[in-house]
PDB file of C-alpha atoms in Angstrom:
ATOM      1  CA  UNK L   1       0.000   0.000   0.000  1.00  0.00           C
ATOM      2  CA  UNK L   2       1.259   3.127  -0.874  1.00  0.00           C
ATOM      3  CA  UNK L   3       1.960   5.882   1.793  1.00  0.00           C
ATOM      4  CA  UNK L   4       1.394   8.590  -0.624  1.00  0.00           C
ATOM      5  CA  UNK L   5      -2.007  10.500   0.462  1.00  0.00           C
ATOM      6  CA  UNK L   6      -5.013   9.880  -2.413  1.00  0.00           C
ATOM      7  CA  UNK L   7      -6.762  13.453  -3.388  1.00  0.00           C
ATOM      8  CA  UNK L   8     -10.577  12.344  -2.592  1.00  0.00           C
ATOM      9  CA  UNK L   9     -13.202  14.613  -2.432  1.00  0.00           C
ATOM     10  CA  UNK L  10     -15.179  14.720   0.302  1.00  0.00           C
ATOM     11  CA  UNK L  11     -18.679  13.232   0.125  1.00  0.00           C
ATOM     12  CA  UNK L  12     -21.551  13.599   2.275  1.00  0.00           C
ATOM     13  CA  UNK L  13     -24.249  11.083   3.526  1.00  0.00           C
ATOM     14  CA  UNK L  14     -27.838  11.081   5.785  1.00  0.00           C
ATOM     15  CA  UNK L  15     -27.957   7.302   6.119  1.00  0.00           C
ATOM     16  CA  UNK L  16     -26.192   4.311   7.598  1.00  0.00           C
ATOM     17  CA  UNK L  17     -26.006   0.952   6.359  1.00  0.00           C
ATOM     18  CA  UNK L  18     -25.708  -2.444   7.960  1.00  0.00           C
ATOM     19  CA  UNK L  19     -25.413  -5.557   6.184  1.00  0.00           C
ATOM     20  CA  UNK L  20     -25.792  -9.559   7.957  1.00  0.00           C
ATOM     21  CA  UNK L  21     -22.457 -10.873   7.048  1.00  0.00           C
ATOM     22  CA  UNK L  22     -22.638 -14.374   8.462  1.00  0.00           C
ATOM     23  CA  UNK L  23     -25.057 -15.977  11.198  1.00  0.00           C
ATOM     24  CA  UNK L  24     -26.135 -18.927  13.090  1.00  0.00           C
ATOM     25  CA  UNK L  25     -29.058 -18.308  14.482  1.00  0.00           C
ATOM     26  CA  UNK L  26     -32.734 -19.280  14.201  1.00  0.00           C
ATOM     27  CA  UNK L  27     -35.921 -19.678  16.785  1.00  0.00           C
ATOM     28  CA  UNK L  28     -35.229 -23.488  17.082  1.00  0.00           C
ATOM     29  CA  UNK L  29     -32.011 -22.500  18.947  1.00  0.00           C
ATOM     30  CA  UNK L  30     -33.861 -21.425  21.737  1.00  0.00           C
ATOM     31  CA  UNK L  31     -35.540 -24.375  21.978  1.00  0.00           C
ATOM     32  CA  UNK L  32     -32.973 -27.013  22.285  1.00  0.00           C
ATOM     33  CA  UNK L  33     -31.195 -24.870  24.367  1.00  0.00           C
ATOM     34  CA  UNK L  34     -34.168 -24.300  26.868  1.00  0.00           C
ATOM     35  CA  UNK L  35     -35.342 -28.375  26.189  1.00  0.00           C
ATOM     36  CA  UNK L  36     -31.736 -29.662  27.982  1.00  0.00           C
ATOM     37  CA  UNK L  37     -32.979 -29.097  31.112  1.00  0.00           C
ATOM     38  CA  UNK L  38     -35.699 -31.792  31.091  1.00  0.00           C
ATOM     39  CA  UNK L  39     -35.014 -33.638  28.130  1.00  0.00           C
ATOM     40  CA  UNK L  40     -31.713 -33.629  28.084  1.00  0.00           C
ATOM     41  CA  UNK L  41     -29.624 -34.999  24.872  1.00  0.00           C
ATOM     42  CA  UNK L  42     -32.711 -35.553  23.347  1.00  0.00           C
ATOM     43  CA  UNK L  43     -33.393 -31.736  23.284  1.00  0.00           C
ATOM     44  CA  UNK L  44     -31.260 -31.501  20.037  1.00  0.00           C
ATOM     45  CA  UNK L  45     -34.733 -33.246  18.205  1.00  0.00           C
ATOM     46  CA  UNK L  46     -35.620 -29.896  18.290  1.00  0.00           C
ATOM     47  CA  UNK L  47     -33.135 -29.027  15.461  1.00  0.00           C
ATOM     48  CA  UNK L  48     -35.364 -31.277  13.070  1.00  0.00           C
ATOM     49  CA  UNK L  49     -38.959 -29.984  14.412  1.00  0.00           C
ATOM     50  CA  UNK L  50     -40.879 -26.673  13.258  1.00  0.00           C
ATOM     51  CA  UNK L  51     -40.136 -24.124  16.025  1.00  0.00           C
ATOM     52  CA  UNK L  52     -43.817 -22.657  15.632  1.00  0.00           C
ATOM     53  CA  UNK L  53     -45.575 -25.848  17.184  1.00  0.00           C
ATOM     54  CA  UNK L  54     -42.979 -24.207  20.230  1.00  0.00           C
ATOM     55  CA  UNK L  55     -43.870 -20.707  20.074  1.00  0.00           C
ATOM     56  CA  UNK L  56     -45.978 -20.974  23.644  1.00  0.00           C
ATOM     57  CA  UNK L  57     -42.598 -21.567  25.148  1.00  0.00           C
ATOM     58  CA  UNK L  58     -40.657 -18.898  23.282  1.00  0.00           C
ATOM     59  CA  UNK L  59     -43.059 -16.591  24.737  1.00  0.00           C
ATOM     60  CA  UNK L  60     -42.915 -18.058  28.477  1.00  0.00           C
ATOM     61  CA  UNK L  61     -39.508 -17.933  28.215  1.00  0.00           C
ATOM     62  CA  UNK L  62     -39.240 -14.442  27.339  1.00  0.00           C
ATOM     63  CA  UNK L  63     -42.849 -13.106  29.705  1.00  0.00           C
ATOM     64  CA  UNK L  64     -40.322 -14.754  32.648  1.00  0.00           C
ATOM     65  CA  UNK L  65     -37.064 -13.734  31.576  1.00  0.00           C
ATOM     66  CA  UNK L  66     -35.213 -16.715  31.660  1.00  0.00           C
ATOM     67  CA  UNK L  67     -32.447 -15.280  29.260  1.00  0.00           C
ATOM     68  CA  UNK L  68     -29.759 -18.128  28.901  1.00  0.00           C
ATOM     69  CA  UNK L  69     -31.698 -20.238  26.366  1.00  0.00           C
ATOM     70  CA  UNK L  70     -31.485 -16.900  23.787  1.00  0.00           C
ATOM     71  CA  UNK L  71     -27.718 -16.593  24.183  1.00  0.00           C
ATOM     72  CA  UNK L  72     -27.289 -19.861  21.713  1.00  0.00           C
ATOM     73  CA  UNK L  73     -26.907 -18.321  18.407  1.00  0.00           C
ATOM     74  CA  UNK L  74     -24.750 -15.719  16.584  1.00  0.00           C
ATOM     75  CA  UNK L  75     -25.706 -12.831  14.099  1.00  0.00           C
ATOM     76  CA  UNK L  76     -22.262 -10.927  12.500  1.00  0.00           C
ATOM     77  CA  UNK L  77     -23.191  -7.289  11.050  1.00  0.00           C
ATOM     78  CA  UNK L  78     -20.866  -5.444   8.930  1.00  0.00           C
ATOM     79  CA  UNK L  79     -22.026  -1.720   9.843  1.00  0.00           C
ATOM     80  CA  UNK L  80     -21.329   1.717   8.045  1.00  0.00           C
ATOM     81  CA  UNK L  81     -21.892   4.930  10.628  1.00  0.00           C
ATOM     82  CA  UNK L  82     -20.124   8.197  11.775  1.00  0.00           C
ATOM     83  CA  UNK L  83     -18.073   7.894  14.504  1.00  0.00           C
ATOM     84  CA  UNK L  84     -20.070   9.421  17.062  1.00  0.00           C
ATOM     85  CA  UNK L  85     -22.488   6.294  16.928  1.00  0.00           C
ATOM     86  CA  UNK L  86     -19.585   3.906  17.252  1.00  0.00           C
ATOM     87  CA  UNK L  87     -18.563   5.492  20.480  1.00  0.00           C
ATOM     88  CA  UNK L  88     -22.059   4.910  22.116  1.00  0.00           C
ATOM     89  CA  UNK L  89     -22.891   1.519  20.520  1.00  0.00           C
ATOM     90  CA  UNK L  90     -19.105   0.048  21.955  1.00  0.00           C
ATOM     91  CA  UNK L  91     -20.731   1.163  25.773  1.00  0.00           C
ATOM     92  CA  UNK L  92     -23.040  -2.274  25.020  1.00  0.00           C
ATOM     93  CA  UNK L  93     -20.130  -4.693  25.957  1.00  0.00           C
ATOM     94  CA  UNK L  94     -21.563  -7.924  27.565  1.00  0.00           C
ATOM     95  CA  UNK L  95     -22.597 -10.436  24.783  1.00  0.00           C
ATOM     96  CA  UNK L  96     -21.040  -8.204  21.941  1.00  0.00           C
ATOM     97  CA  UNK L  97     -17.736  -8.477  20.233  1.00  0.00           C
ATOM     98  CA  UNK L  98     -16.563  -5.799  17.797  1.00  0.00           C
ATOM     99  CA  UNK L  99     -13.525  -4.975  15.077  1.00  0.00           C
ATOM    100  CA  UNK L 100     -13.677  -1.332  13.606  1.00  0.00           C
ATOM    101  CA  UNK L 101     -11.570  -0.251  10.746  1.00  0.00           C
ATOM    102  CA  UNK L 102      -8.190   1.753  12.190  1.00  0.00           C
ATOM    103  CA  UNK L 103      -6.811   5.403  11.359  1.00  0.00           C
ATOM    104  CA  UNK L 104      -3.427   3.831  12.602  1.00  0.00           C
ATOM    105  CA  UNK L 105      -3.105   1.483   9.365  1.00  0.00           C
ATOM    106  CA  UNK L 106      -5.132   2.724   7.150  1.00  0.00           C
ATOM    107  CA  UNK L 107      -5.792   6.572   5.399  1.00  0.00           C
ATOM    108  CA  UNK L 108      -9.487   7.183   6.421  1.00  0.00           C
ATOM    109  CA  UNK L 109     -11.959   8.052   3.260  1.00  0.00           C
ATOM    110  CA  UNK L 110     -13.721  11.416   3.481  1.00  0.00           C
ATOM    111  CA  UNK L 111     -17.433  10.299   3.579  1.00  0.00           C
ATOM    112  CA  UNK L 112     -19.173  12.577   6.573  1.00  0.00           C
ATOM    113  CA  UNK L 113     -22.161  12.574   8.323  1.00  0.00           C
ATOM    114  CA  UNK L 114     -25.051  15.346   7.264  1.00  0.00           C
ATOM    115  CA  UNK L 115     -28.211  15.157   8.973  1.00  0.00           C
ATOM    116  CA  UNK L 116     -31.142  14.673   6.315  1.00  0.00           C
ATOM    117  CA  UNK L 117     -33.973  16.916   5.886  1.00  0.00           C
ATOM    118  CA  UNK L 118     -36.259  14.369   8.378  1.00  0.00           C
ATOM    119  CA  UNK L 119     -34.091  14.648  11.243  1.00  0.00           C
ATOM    120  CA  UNK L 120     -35.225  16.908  14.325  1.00  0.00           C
ATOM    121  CA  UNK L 121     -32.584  19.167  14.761  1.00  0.00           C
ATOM    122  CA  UNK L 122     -34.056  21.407  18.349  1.00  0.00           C
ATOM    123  CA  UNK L 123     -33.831  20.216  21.361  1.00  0.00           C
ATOM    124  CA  UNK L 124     -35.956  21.382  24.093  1.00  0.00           C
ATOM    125  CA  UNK L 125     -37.547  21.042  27.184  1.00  0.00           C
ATOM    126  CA  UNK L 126     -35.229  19.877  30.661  1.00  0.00           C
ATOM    127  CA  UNK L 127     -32.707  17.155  31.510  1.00  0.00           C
ATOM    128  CA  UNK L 128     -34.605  14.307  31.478  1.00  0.00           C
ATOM    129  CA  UNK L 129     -37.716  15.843  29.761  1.00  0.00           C
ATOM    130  CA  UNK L 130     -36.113  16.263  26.408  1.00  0.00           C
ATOM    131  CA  UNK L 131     -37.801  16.302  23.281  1.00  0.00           C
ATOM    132  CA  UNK L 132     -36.640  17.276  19.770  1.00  0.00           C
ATOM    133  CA  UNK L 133     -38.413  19.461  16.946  1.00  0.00           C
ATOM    134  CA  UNK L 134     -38.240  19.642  13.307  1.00  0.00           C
ATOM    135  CA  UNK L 135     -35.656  22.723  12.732  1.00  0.00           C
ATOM    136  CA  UNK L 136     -36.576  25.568  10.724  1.00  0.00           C
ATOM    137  CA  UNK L 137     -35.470  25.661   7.243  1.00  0.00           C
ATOM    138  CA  UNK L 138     -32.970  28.402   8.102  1.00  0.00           C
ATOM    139  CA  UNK L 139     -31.375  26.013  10.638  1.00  0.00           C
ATOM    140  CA  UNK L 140     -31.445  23.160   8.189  1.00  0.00           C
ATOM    141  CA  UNK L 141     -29.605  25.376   5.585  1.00  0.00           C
ATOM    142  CA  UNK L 142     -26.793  26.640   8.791  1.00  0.00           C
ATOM    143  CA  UNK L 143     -26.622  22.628   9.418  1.00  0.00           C
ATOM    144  CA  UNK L 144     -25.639  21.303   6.566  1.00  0.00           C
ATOM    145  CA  UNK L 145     -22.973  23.820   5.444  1.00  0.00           C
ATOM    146  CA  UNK L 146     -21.676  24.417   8.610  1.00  0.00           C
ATOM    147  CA  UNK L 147     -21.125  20.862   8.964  1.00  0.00           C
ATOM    148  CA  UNK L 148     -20.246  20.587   5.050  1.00  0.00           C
ATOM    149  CA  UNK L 149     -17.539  23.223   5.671  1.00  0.00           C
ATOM    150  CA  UNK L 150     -16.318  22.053   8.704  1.00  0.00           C
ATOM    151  CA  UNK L 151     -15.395  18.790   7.343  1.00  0.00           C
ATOM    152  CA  UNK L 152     -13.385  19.562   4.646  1.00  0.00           C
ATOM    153  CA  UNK L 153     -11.234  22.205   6.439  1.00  0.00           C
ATOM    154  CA  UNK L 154     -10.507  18.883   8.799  1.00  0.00           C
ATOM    155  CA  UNK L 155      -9.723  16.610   5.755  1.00  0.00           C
ATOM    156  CA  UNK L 156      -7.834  19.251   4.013  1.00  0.00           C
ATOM    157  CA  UNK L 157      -5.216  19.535   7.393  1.00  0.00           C
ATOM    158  CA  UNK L 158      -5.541  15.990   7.371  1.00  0.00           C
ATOM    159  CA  UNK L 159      -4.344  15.273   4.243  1.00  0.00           C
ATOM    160  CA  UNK L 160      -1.769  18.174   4.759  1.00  0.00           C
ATOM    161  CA  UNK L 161      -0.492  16.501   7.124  1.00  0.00           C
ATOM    162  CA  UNK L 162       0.060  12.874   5.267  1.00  0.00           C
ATOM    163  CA  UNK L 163       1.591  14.376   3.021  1.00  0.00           C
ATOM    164  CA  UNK L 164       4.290  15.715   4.717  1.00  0.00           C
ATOM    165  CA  UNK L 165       5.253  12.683   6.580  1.00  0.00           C
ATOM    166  CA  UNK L 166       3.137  12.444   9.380  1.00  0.00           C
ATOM    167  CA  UNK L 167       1.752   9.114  10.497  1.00  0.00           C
ATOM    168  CA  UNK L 168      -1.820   8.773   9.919  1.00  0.00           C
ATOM    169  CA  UNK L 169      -2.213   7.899  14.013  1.00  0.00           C
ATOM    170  CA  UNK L 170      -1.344  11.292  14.689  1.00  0.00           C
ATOM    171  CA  UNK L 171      -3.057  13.004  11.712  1.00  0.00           C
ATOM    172  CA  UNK L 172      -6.228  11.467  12.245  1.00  0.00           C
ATOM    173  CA  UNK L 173      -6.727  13.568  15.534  1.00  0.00           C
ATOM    174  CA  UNK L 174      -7.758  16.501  12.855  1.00  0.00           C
ATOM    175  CA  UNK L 175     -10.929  14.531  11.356  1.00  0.00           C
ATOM    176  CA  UNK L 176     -14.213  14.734  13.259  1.00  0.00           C
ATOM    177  CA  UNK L 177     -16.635  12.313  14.936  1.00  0.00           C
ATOM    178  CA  UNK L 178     -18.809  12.804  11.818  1.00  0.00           C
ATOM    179  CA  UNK L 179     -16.247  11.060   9.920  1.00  0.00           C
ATOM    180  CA  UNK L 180     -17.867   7.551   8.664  1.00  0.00           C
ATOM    181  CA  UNK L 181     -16.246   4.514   9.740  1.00  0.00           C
ATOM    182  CA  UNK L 182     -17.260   1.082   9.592  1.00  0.00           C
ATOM    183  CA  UNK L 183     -17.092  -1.962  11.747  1.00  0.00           C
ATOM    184  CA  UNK L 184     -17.681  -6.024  12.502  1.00  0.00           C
ATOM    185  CA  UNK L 185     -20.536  -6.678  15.303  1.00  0.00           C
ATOM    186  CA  UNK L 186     -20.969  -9.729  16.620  1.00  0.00           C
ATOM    187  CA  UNK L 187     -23.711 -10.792  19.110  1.00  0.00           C
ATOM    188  CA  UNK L 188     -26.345 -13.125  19.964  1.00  0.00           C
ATOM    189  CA  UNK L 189     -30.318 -12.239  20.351  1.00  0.00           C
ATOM    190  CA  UNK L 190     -30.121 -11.890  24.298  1.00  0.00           C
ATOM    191  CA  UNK L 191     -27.045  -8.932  23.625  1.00  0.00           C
ATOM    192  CA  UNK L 192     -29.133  -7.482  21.036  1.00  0.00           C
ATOM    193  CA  UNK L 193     -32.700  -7.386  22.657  1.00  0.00           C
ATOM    194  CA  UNK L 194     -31.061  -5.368  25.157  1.00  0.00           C
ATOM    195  CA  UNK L 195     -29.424  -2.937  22.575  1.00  0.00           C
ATOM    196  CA  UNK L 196     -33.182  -2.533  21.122  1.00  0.00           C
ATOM    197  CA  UNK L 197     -34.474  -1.916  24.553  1.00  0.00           C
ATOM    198  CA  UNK L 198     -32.322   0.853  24.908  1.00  0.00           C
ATOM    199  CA  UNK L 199     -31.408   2.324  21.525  1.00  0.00           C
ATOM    200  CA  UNK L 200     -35.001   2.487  19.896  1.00  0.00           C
ATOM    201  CA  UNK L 201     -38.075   3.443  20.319  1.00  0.00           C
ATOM    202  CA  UNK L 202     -41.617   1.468  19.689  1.00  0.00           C
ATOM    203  CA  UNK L 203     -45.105   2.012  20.763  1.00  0.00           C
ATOM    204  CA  UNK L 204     -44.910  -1.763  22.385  1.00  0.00           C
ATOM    205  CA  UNK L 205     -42.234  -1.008  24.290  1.00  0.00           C
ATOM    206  CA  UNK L 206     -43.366  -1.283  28.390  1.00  0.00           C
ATOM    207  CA  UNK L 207     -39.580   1.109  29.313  1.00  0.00           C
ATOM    208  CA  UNK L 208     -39.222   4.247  27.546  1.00  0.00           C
ATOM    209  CA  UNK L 209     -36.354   4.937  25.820  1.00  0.00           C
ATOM    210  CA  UNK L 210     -34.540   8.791  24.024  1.00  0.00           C
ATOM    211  CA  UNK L 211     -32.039   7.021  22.064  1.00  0.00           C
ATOM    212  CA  UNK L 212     -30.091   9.673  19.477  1.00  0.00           C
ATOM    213  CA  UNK L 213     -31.614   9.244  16.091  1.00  0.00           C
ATOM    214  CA  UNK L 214     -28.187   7.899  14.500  1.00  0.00           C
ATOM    215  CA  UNK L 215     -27.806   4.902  16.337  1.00  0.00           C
ATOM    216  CA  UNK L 216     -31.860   4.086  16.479  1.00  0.00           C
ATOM    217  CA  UNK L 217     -30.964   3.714  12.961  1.00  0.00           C
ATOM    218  CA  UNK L 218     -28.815   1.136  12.912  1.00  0.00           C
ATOM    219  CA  UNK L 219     -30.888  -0.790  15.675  1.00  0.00           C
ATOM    220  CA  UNK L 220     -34.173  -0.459  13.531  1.00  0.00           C
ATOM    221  CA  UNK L 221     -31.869  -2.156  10.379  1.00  0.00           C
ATOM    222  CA  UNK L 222     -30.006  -4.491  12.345  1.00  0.00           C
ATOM    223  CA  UNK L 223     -33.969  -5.610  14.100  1.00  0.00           C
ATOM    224  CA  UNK L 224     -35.567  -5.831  10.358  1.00  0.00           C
ATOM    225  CA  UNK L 225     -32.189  -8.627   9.638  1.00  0.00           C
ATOM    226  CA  UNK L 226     -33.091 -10.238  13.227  1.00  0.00           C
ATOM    227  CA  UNK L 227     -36.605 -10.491  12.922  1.00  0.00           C
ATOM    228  CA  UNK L 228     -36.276 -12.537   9.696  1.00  0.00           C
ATOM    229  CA  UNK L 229     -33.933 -15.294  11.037  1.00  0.00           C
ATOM    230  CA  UNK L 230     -36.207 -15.244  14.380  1.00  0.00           C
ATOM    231  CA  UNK L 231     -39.676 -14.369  13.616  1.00  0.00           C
ATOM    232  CA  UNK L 232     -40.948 -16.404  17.060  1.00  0.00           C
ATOM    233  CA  UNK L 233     -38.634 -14.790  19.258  1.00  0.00           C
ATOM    234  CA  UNK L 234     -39.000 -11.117  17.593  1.00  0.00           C
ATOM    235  CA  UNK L 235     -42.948 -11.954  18.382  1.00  0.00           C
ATOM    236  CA  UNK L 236     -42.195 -12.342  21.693  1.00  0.00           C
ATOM    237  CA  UNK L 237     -39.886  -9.749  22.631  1.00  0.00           C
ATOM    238  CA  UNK L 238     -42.374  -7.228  21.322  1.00  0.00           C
ATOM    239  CA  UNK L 239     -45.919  -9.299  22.937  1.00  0.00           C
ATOM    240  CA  UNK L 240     -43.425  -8.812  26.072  1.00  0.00           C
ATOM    241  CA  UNK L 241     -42.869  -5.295  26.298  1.00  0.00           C
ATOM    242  CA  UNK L 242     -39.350  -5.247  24.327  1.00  0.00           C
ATOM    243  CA  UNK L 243     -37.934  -6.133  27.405  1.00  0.00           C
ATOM    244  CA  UNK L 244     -34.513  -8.061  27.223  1.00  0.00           C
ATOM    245  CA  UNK L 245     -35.041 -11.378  29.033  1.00  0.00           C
TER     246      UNK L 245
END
């Protein structure tokens, strides 16, 4: 790889994008898994049975919040967001494992973080009592070329600085948490119930929650992937109140 800075323009995005790389995982895993405590080795029959004649247990399972028998499967996301969410989704650290793309070995692409025209952009009310309003179109103008502006002043000194020698672990302290960055994400449907719980909001949900509008994006993609390999247990954890078991 060559150490000689590319000239990239900077490009702008609203979204993020995750992707299910790999996974293991399916309803009947929470079956055999839950079936070993009475049945023993014969629990594994489960593997060969349709999970929906099993969907009253699924469901007592999660109403009583025995969690173990949900830890027994694997889902691997390959996730595209700015910084900024990275540094609150890494704070979810018990049944999650993670590998992120490195400014130490690698020269870091210019894509940023804009906010689109649907995001709330005011924030009012009390700690606590927060809630957020559509901005004005003035402020939605101000945003994105502030921001716009902003980012390539940062890329510019970054790439000033590549070029004349520095290494990119101490040039990269120029770009901001707006920067995009990407990311492996490993967990099982226990770990990521609880991420849900906390990161998104839904009208079945029995705990409130004010996550930040970024990363309630990537939890809404990563559920839609989820619910498909786990239809039951999706059921469930929404019948239940979105509660993590």
């Amino acid at each position: 790889m060559s150490d000689t800075p590319a000239e990239t323009k900077p490009s702008f995005r609203s979204d993020v994008t995750v992707e299910l790389v790999k996974h293991a995982a399916g309803d009947s895993d929470v079956l055999w898994a839950a079936r070993v405590s009475t049945a023993g080795e014969h629990s594994l029959e489960e593997l060969t049975k349709d999970p929906e004649r099993s969907k009253g247990l699924i469901n007592f399972l999660m109403r009583d919040r025995h969690g173990s028998p949900f830890e027994h499967n694997s889902m691997t996301f390959f996730i595209s967001a700015p910084i900024f969410v990275f540094r609150e989704f890494m704070r979810h650290r018990v049944g999650w494992s993670y590998n992120e793309e490195s400014g130490r070995y690698r020269e870091l692409q210019p894509v940023f973080y804009v906010p689109g025209q649907d995001r709330k952009l005011v924030q009012q009310g009390r700690p606590g009592k927060y809630e957020f309003v559509a901005g004005t179109e003035a402020q939605q103008v101000l945003t994105e070329r502030a921001l716009q502006s902003s980012y390539v002043q940062a890329y510019e000194a970054y790439q000033e600085m590549l070029a004349a020698g520095v290494a990119r672990e101490v040039a990269r302290a120029a770009l901001p948490v707006g920067l995009f960055s990407s990311m492996y994400a490993t967990c099982n449907a226990r770990s990521l119930m609880h991420f849900l719980g906390l990161r998104t909001q839904h009208e079945q949900a029995k705990v409130p929650s004010f996550p930040q509008r970024e990363i309630e994006m990537v939890g809404e993609r990563m559920e839609e992937h989820w619910a498909t390999l786990m239809p039951l247990t999706h059921a469930a954890f929404n019948m239940n109140g979105r509660v993590a078991p």
